[in-house]
Coordinates of C-alpha atoms in Angstrom, one line a residue:
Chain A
X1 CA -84.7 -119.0 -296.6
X2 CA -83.6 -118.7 -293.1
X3 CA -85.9 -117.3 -290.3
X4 CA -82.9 -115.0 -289.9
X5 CA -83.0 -113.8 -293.9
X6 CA -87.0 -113.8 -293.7
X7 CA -86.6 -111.4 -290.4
X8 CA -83.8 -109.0 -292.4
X9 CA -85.9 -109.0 -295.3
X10 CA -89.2 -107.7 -293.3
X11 CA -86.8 -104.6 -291.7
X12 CA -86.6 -103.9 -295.2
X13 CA -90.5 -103.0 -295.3
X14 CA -90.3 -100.6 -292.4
X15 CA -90.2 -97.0 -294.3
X16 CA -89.4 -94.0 -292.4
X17 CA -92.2 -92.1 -293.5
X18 CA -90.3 -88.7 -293.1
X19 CA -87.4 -89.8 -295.6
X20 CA -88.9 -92.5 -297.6
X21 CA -86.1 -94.9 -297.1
X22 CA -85.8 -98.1 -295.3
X23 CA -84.3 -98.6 -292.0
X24 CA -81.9 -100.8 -292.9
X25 CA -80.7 -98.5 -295.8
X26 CA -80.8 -96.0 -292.7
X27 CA -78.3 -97.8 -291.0
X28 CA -80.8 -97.8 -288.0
X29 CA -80.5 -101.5 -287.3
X30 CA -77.2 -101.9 -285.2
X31 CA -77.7 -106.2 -284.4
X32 CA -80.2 -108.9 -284.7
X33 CA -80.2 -112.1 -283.4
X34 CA -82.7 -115.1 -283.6
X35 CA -82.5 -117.8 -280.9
X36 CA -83.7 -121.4 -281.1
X37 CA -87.1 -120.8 -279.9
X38 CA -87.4 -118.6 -282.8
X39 CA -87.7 -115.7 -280.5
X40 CA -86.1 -112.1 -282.2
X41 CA -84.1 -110.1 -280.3
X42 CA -83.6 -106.5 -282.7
X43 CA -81.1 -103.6 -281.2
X44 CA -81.8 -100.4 -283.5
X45 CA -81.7 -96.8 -283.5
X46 CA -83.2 -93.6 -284.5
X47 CA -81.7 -90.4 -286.1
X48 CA -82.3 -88.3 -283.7
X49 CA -83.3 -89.3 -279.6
X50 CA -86.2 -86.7 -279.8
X51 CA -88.1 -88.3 -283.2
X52 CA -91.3 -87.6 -283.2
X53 CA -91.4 -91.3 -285.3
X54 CA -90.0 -93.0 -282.4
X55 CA -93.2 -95.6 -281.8
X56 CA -94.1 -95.9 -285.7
X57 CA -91.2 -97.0 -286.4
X58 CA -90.5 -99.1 -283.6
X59 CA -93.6 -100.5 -283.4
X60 CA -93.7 -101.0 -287.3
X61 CA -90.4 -103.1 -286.3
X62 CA -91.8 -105.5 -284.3
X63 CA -95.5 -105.7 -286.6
X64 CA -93.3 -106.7 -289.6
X65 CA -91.7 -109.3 -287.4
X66 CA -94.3 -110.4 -285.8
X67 CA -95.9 -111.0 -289.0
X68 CA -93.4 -114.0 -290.2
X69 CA -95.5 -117.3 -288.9
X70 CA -92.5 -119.1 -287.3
X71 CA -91.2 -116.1 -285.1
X72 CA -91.9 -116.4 -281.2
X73 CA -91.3 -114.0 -279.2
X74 CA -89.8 -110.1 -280.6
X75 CA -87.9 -107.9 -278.2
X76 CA -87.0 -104.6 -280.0
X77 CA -84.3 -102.4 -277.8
X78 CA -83.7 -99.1 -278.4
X79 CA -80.3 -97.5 -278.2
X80 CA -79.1 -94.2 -278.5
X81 CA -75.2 -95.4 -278.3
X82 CA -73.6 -96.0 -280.5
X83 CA -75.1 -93.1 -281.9
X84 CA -76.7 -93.3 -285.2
X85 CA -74.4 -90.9 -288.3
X86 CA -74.4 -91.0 -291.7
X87 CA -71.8 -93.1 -292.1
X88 CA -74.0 -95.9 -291.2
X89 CA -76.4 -95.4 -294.3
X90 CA -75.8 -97.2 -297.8
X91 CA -75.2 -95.7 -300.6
X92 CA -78.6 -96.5 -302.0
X93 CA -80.1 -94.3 -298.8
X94 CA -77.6 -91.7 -299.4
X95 CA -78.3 -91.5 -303.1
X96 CA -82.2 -90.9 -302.4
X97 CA -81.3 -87.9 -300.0
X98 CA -80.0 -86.2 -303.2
Chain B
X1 CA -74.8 -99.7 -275.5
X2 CA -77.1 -97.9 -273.1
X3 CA -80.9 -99.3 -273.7
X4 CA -84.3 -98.8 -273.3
X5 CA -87.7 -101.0 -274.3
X6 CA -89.7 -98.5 -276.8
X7 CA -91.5 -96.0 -274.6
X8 CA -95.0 -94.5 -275.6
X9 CA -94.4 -90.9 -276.0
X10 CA -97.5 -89.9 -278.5
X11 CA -100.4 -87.7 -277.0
X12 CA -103.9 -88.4 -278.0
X13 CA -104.5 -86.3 -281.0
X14 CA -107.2 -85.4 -280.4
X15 CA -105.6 -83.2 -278.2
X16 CA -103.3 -80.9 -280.4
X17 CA -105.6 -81.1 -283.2
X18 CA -108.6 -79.5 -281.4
X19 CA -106.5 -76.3 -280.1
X20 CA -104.9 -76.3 -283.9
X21 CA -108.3 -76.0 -285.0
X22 CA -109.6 -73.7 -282.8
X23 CA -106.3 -71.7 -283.3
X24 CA -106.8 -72.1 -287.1
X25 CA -110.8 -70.3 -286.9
X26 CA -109.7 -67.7 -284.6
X27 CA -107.0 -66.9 -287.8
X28 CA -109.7 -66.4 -290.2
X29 CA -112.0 -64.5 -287.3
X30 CA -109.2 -62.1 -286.8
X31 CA -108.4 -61.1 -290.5
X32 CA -111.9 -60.5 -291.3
X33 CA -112.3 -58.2 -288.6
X34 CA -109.2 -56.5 -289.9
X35 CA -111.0 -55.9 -293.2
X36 CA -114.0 -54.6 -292.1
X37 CA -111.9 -52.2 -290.3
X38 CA -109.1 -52.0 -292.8
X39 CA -109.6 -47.7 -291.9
X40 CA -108.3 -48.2 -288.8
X41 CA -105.2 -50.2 -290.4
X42 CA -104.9 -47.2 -293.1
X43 CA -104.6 -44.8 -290.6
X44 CA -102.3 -46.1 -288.2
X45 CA -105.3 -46.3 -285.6
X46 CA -103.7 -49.7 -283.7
X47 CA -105.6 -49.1 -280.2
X48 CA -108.8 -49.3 -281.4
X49 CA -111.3 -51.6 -279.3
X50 CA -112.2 -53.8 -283.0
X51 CA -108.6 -53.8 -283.7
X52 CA -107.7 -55.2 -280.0
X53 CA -110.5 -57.8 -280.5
X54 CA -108.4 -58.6 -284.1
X55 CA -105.1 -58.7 -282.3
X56 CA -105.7 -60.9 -279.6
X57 CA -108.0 -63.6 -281.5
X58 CA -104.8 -63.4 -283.5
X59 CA -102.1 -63.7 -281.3
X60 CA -104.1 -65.3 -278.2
X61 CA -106.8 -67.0 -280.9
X62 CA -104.2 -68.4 -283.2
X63 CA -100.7 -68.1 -282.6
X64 CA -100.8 -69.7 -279.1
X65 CA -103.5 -71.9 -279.3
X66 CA -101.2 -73.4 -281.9
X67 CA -98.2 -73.4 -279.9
X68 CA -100.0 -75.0 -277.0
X69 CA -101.6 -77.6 -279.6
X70 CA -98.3 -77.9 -281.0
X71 CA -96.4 -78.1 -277.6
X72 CA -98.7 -81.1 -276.4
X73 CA -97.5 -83.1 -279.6
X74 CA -93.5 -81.8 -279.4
X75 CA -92.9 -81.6 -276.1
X76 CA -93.7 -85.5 -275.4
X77 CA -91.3 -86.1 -278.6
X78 CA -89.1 -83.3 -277.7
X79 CA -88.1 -84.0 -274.2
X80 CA -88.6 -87.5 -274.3
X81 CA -91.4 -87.9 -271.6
X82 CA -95.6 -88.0 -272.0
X83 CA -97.4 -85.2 -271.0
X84 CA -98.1 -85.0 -267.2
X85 CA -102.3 -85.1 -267.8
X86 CA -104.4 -85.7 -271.1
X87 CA -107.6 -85.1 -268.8
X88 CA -105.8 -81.7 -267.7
X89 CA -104.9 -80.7 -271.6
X90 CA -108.6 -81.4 -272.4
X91 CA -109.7 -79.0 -269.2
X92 CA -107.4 -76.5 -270.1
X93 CA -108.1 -76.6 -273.9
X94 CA -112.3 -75.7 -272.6
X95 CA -111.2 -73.2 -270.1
X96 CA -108.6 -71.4 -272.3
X97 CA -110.8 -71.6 -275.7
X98 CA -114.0 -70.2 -273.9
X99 CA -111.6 -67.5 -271.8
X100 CA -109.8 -65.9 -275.7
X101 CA -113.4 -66.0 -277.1
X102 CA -114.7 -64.0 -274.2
X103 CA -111.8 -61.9 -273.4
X104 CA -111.4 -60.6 -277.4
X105 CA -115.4 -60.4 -277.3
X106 CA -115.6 -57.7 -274.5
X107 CA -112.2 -56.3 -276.0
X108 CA -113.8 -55.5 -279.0
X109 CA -117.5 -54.3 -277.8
X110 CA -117.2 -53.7 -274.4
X111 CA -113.8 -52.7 -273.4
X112 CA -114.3 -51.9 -269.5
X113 CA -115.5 -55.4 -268.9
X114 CA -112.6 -56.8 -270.7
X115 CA -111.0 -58.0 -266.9
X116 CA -113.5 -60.3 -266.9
X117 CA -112.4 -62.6 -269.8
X118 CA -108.8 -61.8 -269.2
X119 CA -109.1 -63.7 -265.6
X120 CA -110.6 -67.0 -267.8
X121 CA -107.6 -66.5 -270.1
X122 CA -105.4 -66.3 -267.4
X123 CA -106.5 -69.5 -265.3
X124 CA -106.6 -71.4 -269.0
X125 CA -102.8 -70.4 -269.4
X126 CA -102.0 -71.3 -265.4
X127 CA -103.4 -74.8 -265.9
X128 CA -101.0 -74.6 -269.6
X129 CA -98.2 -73.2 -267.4
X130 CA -98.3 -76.4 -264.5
X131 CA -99.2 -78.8 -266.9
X132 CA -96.0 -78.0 -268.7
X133 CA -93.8 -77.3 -265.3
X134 CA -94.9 -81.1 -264.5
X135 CA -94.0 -82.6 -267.8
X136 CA -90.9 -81.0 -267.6
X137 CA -89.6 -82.0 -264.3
X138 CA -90.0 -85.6 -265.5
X139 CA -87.6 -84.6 -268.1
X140 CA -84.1 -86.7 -267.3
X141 CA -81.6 -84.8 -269.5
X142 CA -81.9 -81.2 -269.5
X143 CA -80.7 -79.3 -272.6
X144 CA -80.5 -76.3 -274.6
X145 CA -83.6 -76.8 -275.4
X146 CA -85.2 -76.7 -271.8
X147 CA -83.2 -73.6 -271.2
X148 CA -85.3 -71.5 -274.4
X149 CA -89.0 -73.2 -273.6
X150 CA -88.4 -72.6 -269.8
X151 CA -87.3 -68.8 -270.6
X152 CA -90.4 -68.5 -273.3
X153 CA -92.5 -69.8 -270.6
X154 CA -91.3 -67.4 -267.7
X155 CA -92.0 -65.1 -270.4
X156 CA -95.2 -66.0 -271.1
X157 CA -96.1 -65.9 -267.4
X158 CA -94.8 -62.2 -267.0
X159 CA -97.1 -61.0 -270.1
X160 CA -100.5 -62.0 -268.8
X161 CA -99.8 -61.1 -265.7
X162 CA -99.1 -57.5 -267.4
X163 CA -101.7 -58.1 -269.7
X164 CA -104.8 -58.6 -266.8
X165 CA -102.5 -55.3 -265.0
X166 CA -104.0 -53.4 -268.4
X167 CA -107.4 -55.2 -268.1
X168 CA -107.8 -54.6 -264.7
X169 CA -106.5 -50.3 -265.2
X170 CA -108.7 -50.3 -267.6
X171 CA -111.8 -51.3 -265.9
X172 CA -111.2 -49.9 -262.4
X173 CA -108.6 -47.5 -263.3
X174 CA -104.8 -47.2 -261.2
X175 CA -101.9 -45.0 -261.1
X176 CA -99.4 -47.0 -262.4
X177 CA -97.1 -46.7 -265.6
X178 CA -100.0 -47.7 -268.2
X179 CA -97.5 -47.2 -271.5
X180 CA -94.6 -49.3 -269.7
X181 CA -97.0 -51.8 -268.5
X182 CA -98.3 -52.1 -272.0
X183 CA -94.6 -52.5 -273.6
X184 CA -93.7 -54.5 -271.2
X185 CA -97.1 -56.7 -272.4
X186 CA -96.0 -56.3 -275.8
X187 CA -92.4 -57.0 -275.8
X188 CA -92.4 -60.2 -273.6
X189 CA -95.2 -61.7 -275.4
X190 CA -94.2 -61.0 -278.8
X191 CA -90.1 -61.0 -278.0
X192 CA -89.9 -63.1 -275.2
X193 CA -92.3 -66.3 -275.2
X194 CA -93.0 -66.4 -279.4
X195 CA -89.2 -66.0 -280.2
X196 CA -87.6 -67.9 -277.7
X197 CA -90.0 -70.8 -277.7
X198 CA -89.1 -70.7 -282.0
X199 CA -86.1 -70.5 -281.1
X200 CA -86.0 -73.5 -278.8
X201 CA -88.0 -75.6 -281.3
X202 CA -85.8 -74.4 -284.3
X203 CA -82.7 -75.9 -282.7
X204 CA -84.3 -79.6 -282.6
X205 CA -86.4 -79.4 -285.5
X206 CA -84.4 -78.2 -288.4
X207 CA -81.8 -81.0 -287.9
X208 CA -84.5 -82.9 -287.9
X209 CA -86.2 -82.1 -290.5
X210 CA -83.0 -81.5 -292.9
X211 CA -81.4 -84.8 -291.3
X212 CA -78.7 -82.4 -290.4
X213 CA -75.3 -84.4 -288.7
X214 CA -72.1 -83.1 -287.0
X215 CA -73.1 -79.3 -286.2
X216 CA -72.2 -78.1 -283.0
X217 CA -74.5 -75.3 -282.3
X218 CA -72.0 -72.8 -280.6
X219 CA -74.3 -70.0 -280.2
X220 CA -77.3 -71.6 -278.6
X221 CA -76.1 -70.5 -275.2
X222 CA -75.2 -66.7 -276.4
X223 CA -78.0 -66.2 -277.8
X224 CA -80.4 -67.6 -275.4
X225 CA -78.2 -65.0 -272.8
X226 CA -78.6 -62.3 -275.4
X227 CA -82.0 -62.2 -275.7
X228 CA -82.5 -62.0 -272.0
X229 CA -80.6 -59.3 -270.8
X230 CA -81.7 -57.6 -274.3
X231 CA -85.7 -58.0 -273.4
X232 CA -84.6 -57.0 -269.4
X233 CA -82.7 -53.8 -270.9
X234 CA -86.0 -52.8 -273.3
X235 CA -88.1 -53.8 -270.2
X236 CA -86.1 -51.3 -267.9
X237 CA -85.9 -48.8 -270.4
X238 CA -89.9 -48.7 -270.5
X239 CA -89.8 -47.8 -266.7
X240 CA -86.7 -45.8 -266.4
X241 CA -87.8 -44.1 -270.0
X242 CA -84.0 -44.2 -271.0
X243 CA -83.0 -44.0 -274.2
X244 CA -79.6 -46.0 -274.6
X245 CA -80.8 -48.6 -272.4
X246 CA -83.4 -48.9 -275.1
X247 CA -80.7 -48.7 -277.6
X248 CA -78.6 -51.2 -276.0
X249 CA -81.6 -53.9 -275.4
X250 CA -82.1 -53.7 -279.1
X251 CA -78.7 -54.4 -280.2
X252 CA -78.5 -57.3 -277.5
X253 CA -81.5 -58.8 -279.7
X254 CA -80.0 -58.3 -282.6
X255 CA -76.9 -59.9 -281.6
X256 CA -79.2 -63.0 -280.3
X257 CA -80.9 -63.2 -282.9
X258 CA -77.6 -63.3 -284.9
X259 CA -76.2 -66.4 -283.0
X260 CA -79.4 -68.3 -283.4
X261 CA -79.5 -67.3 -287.8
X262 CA -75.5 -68.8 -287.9
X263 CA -76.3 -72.1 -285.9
X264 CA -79.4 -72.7 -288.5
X265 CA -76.8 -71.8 -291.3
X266 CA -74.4 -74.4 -290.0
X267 CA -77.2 -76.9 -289.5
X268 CA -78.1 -76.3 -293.1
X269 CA -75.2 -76.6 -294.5
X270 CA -74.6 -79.6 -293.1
X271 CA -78.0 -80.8 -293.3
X272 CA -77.6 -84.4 -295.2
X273 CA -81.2 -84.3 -297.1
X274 CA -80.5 -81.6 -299.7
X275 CA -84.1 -81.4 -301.5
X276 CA -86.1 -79.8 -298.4
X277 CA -89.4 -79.4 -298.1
X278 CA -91.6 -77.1 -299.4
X279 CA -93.1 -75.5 -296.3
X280 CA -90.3 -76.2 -294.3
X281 CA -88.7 -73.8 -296.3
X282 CA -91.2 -71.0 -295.6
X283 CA -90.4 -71.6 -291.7
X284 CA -86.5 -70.7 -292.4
X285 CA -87.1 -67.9 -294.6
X286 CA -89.4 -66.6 -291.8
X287 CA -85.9 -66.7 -289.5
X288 CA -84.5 -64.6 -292.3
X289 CA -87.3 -62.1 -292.1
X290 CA -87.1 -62.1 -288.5
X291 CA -83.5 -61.3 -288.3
X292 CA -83.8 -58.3 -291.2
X293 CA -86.2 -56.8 -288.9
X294 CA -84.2 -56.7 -285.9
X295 CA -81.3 -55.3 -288.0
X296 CA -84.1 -52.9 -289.3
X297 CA -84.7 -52.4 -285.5
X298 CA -81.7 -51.2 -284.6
X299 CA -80.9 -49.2 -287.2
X300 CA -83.6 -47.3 -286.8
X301 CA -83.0 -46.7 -283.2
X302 CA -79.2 -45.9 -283.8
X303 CA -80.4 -42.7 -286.1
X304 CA -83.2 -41.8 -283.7
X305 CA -86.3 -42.7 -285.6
X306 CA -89.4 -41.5 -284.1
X307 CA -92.2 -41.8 -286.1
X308 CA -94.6 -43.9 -284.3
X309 CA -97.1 -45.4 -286.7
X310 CA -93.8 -46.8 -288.5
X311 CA -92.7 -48.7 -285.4
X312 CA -96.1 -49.8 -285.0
X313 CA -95.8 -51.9 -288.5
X314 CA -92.4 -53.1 -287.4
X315 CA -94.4 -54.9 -284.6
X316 CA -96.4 -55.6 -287.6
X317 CA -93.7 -57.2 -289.5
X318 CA -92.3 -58.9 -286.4
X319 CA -95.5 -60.8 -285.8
X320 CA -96.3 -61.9 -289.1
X321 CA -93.0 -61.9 -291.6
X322 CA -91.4 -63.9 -288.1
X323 CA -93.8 -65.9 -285.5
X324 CA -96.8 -65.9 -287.9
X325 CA -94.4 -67.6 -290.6
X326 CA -92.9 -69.5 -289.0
X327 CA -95.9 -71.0 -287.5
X328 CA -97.1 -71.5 -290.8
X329 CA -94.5 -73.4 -292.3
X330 CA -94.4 -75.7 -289.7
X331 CA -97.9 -76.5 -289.2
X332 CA -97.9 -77.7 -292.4
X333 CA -95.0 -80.8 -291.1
X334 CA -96.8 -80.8 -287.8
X335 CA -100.6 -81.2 -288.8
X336 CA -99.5 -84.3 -291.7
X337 CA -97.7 -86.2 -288.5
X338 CA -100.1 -86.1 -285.9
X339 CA -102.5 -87.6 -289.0
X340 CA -100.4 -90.0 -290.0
X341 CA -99.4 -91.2 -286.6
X342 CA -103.4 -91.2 -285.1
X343 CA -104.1 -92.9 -288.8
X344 CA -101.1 -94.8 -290.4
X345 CA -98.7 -95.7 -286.9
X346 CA -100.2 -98.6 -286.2
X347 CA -100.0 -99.9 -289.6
X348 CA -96.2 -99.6 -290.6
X349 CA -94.6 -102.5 -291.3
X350 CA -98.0 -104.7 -291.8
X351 CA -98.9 -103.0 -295.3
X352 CA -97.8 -99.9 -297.7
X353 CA -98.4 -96.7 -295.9
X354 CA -98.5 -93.4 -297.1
X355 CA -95.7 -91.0 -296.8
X356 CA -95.5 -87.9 -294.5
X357 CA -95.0 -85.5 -297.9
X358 CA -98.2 -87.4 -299.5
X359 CA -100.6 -86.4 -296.7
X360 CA -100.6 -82.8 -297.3
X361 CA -100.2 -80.3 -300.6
X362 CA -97.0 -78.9 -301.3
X363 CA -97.9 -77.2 -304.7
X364 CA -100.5 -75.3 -302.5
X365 CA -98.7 -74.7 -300.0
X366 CA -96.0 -72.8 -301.9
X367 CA -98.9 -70.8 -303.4
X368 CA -100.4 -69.7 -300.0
X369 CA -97.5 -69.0 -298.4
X370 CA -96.4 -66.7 -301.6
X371 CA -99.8 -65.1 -301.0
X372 CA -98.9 -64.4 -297.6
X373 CA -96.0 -62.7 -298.0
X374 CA -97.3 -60.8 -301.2
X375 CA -100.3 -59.9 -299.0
X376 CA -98.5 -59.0 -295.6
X377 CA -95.6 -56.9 -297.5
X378 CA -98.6 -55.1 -299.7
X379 CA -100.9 -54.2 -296.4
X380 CA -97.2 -53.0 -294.9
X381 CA -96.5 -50.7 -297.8
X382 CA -100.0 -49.7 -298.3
X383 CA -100.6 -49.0 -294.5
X384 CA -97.4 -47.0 -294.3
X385 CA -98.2 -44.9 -297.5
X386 CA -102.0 -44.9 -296.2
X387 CA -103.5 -45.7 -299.2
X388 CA -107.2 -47.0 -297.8
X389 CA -108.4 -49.3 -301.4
X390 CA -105.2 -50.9 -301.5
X391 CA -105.4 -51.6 -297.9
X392 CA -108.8 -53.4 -298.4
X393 CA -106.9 -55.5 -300.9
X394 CA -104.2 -56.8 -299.7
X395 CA -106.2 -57.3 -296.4
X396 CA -108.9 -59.6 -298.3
X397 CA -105.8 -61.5 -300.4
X398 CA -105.1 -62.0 -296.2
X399 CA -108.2 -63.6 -295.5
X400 CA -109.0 -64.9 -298.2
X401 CA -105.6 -67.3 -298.0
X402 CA -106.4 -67.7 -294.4
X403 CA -109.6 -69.5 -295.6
X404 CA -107.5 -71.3 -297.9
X405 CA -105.0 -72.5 -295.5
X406 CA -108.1 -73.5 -293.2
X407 CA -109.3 -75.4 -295.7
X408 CA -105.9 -77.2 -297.0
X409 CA -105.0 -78.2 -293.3
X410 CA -109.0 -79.6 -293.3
X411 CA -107.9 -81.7 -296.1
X412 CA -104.9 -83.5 -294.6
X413 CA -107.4 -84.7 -292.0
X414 CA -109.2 -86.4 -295.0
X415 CA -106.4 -88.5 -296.0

C-alpha cells in the first residue's frame, strides 16, 4: 500500500468525539499531498470556526500520521474557506446522524 | 483558501473545573438553607437575611461561578483567542470564591456588615471583568456574539455596582431610592447579564451542538436591541415610578426574547443531527420556559396584576425554569469536554478513545432534570397556595437532586 493510502487510511481513525464519525466521512479533509521526502502536507477543516474540538482533532491528525514509520515531516493547515457544509459528508456520515 | 497552523486555544482545566465545583457546592449550600427555612418560602417572606444568604450562594455561589468557569473554557473556543492570564483566572477564582462565601455569610447572620464581603465580591468580579475585556480585544472578528457577552457584561458591571449601593445603604444608611436601586440590582443581574450572556452562547452553541447548517439568524440583532432598550425602559420606570414605561419595557423583552426563540427554531430545524442529546435538550426547553414567562410577564402587567408575592415567584420561575435550566443542561456537554480534552485530547488518533456521550449519564440525567422541574413547578404551586408540608417537600426533592447532580458531574471526572 502506498504511503499515500496508509496516510488516508489513518484519517480514517480520527473520530470526532462529539458525532462519532470520522473526519473523512465528515468531509473535513479538503487535500492531502505526500512529497518525496515522505513529508505530509494535510489541508482540513472543522464544522464550525469556534469548535471547542479544534486541537483534538487537529492534533489527533497529525498523531495518527505521525504514527506511520515512513512519514517525515506532517504539516496540518487549517482552513475555514472553502467552508465546510453538508454536502461534503458521505452518505455513510449522513446516515449515522439519523 | 485562507489558512492558519492549528492554534492552542484550550485553558488549563483546572481552571473551569475548580469554579464549576465551587459553583456546584454553593448549589447544594443554597437549597438546604432554603429547607431549613422552607417558612419563609411558604409565606412569601423573600427579604429575609437566611433567604438573602440562599439567594446569593445561588445566584453569586452557583450560577456565576459557573458562567465564569464556563466562560474561561468557551470563550477561548468561542472567540477564537486564549484567555488573556491563567495566573489572573486562578487569582480571581481565590478572591471571588473567598468574597461570595463571606459576603452570603454576613448576609445571612450579620446583615449590617454585609458591605464588607460585597467589596471582596466586587474586586473578584473587576479582576473577571478586565480579564475578559483583554481577551476580547484580542478577538480579530467581532460578531453577534461579542455584541450579547459585551452587553451581559456591561450588565453585570451595573448590578454590583447597585448591589454594593444596597450593601453599603444598608450598613451606613443613605437617602437614595432603596426599592429602584434594588430593581435595578435585580433586573440587570437576572435580565441583563444571565439572559443575554444565554443568549449570546445559545446562538453558537446550538448549531453546534445540533450540527445545524444554512440558518441565517435574522433576529440576533433585534433581539439583542430589544432587550436593551426593554431593560433601560424597566430600569427608568423604577426611578420615574411610571407605569407604561414599565409596561412597555416588558413587551420590548418579550419581543426579544421572541426573536432569539424563532432563530433557535430555525437552527433546529435545520439542525443536520436529528437524535439530540439528552441534556441538551433540557437547555432548549429551558428557552421555552423562559419565553412562557415573559409572555406570562406581560400579560400580567397588561391587566394590571398586583399581587406582590406572585411576582416574586415569577422571578422565581425566571431564575430557575430559564438561567438555572439552562445552566444545567449545558453543564452536563460542558463538564464531559473539558474531561475528555484534559484526559483523552492528546490521545486521539494514537488509540480508541471514548466518546463525549460515554463520559457522562444520560439516563440520569433525564431523571434529574425531570426532578427538577417536578420539584421547582411543585415548590411554585405550593408556595403560591402556601401550603408549608408540601413546601418542605418539594424543597428536599430540590436538594436532594442537587446532591445528585453534585454527585453525577463528580463521576464524569472519574472516567
Amino acid at each position: 500500500m502506498s504511503l499515500y493510502e496508509q496516510v488516508k487510511e489513518a484519517l480514517y481513525t480520527v473520530i470526532d468525539p462529539e458525532l462519532g464519525i470520522n473526519i473523512v466521512d465528515l468531509g473535513l479533509i479538503y487535500n492531502m499531498e505526500v512529497n518525496d521526502n515522505n513529508d505530509v502536507k494535510v489541508t482540513m477543516t472543522l464544522t464550525t470556526p469556534g469548535c471547542p474540538l479544534h486541537d483534538s482533532i487537529v492534533g489527533g491528525v497529525e498523531s495518527a500520521i505521525y504514527f506511520l514509520d515512513e512519514v517525515g515531516k506532517v504539516d496540518v493547515q487549517l482552513v475555514w474557506q472553502p467552508a465546510w457544509s453538508p454536502e461534503k459528508m458521505t452518505d455513510k456520515a449522513r446516515a449515522m446522524l439519523y | 483558501m485562507s489558512g492558519l497552523t492549528a492554534n492552542k486555544t484550550e485553558t488549563n482545566v483546572k481552571l473551569p473545573l475548580s469554579f464549576i465545583f465551587l459553583g456546584l457546592v454553593s448549589f447544594v449550600l443554597s437549597q438546604w438553607i432554603f429547607l431549613i427555612h422552607s417558612d419563609a418560602l411558604t409565606n412569601g417572606i423573600f427579604r429575609l437575611p437566611q433567604i438573602l444568604m440562599g439567594a446569593h450562594l445561588l445566584l453569586l455561589g452557583w450560577i456565576v461561578m459557573i458562567i465564569m468557569g464556563a466562560m474561561y473554557q468557551l470563550v477561548p473556543v468561542a472567540f477564537l483567542t486564549p484567555i488573556w492570564s491563567e495566573k489572573l483566572g486562578f487569582v480571581q477564582l481565590i478572591v471571588t470564591g473567598v468574597g461570595i462565601g463571606l459576603f452570603s455569610f454576613l448576609l445571612g447572620f450579620n446583615i449590617s456588615h454585609a458591605v464588607y464581603g460585597a467589596v471582596v465580591v466586587i474586586v473578584g468580579i473587576l479582576l473577571f471583568l478586565f480579564q475578559i475585556l483583554m481577551t476580547l480585544k484580542k478577538q480579530e472578528e467581532k460578531n453577534v456574539l461579542t455584541l450579547f457577552v459585551g452587553g451581559a457584561l456591561v450588565c453585570f458591571l451595573i448590578t454590583i455596582i447597585a448591589g454594593l449601593t444596597l450593601a453599603w445603604s444598608i450598613a451606613f444608611g443613605s437617602s437614595f431610592n432603596y426599592t429602584a436601586t434594588l430593581h435595578s440590582h435585580i433586573l440587570l443581574g437576572v435580565a441583563g447579564w444571565f439572559t443575554l450572556l444565554i443568549f449570546g452562547f445559545s446562538y453558537k452553541l446550538v448549531p453546534m451542538f445540533s450540527l445545524s447548517h444554512g440558518f441565517k439568524m435574522r433576529g440576533s440583532k433585534l433581539a439583542f436591541i430589544s432587550y436593551i432598550v426593554g431593560l433601560l425602559l424597566l430600569i427608568l420606570s423604577f426611578w420615574l415610578d411610571h407605569s407604561s414605561l414599565s409596561t412597555l419595557g416588558w413587551i420590548l423583552l418579550w419581543v426579544g426574547f421572541s426573536c432569539f426563540t424563532l432563530d433557535i427554531l430555525e437552527i433546529l430545524k435545520k439542525r443536520l443531527k436529528k437524535r439530540l442529546d439528552r441534556p441538551f435538550m433540557f437547555s432548549l426547553i429551558a428557552i421555552g420556559f423562559g419565553w412562557l414567562i415573559h409572555t406570562a410577564v406581560v400579560v400580567l402587567r397588561l391587566v394590571h396584576f398586583q399581587d406582590e408575592r406572585i411576582w416574586s415567584w415569577l422571578v422565581f420561575l425566571y431564575i430557575i425554569c430559564w438561567v438555572m435550566f439552562s445552566i444545567l443542561g449545558y453543564l452536563y456537554k460542558i463538564v464531559p469536554f473539558l474531561w475528555w480534552t484534559y484526559k483523552y485530547s492528546s490521545q486521539v488518533g494514537k488509540i480508541s478513545v471514548p466518546l463525549l456521550k460515554d463520559m457522562v449519564n444520560e439516563k440520569l440525567g433525564v431523571t434529574l432534570f425531570s426532578l427538577f422541574t417536578f420539584g421547582t413547578f411543585g415548590l411554585t404551586i405550593s408556595g403560591v397556595l402556601q401550603m408549608d408540608i408540601a413546601v418542605q417537600l418539594f424543597q428536599a426533592i430540590m436538594l436532594a437532586t442537587s446532591i445528585a447532580y453534585l454527585i453525577s458531574i463528580v463521576q464524569v471526572i472519574r472516567k
